PDB file of C-alpha atoms in Angstrom:
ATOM      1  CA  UNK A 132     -12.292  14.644  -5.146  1.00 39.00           C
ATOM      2  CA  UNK A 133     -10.576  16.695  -2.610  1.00 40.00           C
ATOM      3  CA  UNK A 134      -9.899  16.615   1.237  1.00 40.00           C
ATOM      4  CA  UNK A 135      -9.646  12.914   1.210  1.00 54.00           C
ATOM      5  CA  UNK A 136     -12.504  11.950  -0.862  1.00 83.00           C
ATOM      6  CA  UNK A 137     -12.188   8.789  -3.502  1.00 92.00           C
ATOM      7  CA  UNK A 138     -14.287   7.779  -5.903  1.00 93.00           C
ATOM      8  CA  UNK A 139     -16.639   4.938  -5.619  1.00 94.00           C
ATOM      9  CA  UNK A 140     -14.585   2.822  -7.642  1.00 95.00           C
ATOM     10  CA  UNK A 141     -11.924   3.739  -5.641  1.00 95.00           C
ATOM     11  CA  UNK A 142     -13.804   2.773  -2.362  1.00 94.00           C
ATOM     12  CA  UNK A 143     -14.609  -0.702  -4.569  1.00 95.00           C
ATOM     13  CA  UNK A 144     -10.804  -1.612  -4.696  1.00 96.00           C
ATOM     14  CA  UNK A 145     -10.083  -1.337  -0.935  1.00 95.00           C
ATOM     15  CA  UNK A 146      -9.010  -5.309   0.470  1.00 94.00           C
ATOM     16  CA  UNK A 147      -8.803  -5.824  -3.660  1.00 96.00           C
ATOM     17  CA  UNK A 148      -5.552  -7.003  -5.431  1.00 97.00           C
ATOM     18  CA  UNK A 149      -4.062  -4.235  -7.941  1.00 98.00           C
ATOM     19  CA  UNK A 150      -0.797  -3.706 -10.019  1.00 97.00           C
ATOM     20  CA  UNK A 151       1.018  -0.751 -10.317  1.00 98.00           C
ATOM     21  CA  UNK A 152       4.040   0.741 -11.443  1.00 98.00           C
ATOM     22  CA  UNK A 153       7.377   1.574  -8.671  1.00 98.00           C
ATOM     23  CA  UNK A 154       8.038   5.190  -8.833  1.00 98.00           C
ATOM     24  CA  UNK A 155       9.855   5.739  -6.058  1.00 98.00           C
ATOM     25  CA  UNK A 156      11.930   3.940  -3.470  1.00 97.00           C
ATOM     26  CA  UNK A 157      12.971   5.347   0.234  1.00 95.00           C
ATOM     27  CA  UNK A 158      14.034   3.934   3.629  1.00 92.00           C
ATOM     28  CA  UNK A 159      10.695   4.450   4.607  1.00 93.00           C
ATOM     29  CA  UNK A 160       8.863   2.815   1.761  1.00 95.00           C
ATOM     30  CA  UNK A 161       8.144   2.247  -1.899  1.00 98.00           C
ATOM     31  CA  UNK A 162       5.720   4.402  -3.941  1.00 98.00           C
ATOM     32  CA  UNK A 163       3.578   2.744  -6.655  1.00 98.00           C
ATOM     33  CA  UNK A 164       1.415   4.401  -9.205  1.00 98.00           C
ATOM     34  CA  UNK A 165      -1.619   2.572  -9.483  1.00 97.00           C
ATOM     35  CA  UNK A 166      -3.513   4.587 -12.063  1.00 96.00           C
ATOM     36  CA  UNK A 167      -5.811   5.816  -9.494  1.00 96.00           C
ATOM     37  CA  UNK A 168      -6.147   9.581  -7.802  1.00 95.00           C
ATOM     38  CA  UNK A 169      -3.692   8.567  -5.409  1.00 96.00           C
ATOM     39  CA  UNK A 170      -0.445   7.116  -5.375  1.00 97.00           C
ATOM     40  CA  UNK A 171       0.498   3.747  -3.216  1.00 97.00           C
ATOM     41  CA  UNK A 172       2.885   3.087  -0.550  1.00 97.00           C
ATOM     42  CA  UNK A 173       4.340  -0.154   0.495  1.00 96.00           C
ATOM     43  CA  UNK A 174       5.230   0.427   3.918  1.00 93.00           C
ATOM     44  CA  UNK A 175       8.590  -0.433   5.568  1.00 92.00           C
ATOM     45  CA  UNK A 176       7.176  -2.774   7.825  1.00 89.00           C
ATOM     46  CA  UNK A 177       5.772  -4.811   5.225  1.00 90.00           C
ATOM     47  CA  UNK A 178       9.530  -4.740   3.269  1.00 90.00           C
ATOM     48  CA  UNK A 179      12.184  -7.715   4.128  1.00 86.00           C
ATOM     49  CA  UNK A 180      15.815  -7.781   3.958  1.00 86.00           C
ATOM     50  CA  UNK A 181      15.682  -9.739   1.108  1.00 88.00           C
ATOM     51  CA  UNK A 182      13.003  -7.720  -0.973  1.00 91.00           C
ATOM     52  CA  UNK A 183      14.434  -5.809  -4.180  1.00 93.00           C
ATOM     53  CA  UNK A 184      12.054  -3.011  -5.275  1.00 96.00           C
ATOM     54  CA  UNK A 185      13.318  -1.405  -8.181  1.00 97.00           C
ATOM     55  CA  UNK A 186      12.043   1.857 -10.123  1.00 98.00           C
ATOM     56  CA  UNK A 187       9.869   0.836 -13.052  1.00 98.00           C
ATOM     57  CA  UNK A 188       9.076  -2.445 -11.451  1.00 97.00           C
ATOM     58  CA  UNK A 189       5.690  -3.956 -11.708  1.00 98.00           C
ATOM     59  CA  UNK A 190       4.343  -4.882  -8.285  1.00 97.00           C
ATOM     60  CA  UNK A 191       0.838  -6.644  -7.155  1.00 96.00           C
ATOM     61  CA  UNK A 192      -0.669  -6.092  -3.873  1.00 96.00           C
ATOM     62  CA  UNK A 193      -3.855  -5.485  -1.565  1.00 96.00           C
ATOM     63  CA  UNK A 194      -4.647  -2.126  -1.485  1.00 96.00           C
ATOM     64  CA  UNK A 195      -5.577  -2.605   2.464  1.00 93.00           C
ATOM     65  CA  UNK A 196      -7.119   1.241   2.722  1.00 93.00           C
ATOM     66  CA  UNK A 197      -6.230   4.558   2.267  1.00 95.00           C
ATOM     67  CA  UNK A 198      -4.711   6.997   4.783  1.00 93.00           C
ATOM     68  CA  UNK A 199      -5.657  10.372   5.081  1.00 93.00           C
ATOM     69  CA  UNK A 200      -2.799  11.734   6.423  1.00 94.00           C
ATOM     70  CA  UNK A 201      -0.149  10.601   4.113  1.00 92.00           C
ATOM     71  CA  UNK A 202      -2.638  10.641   1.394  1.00 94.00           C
ATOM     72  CA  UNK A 203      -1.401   7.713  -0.253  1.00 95.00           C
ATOM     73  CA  UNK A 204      -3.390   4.037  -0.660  1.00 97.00           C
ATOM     74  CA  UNK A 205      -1.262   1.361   1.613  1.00 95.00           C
ATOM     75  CA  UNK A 206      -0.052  -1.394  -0.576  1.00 96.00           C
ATOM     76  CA  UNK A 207       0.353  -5.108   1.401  1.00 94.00           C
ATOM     77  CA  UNK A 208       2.491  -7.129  -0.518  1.00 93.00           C
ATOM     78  CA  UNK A 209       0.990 -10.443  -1.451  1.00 91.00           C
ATOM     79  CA  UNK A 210       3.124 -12.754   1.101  1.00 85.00           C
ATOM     80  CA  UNK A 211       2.531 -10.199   4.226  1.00 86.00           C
ATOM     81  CA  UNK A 212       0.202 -10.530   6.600  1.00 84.00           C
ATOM     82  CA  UNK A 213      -1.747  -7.242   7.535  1.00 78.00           C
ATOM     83  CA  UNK A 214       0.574  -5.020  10.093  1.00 74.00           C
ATOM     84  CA  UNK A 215      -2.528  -5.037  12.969  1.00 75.00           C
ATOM     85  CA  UNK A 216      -2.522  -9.046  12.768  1.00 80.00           C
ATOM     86  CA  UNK A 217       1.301  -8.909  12.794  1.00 70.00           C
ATOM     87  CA  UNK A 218       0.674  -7.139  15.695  1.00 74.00           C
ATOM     88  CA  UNK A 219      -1.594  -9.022  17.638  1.00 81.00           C
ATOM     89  CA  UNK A 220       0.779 -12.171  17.072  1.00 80.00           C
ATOM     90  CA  UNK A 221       3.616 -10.595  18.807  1.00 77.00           C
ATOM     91  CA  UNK A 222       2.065  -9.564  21.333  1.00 80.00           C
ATOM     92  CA  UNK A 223      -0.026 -12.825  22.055  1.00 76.00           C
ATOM     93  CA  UNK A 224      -3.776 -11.543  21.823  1.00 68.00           C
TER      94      UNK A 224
END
């Protein structure tokens, strides 16, 4: 699997729910192993003041689809609403 390619199953999980593992945690996001080819990343955006990721954690979340360029899966936590939708709300369309 190289220059961006997943597996099948991997394709099969995209807009699924999966647990992983926190490895990391940044200003600019939260790593998660998910046991897959790629690593996860919940995204700033989707983070609140309140959340408390911790390394070792277990988190859930959508794996909403994989980027390319950061070559990483994008993790939506269970209580966010996808970032484009988020979008369109604030700015009324």
């Amino acid at each position: 699997m190289t220059n961006g390619q997943l597996s099948e199953y991997e394709q099969h999980l995209i807009g699924q729910m999966v647990d992983g593992e926190i490895e990391a945690v940044f200003r600019w996001g939260v790593i998660v192993d998910l046991g897959l080819s790629r690593v996860g990343l919940i995204d700033a955006l989707y983070i609140d003041a309140g959340d408390n990721y911790q390394v070792g954690d277990r988190v859930s979340g959508y794996l909403d689809c994989f980027d390319e360029q950061k070559d990483k899966f994008i993790l939506r936590p269970p209580s966010q609403i996808p970032l484009a939708e988020r979008l369109r709300r604030a700015t009324g369309q």
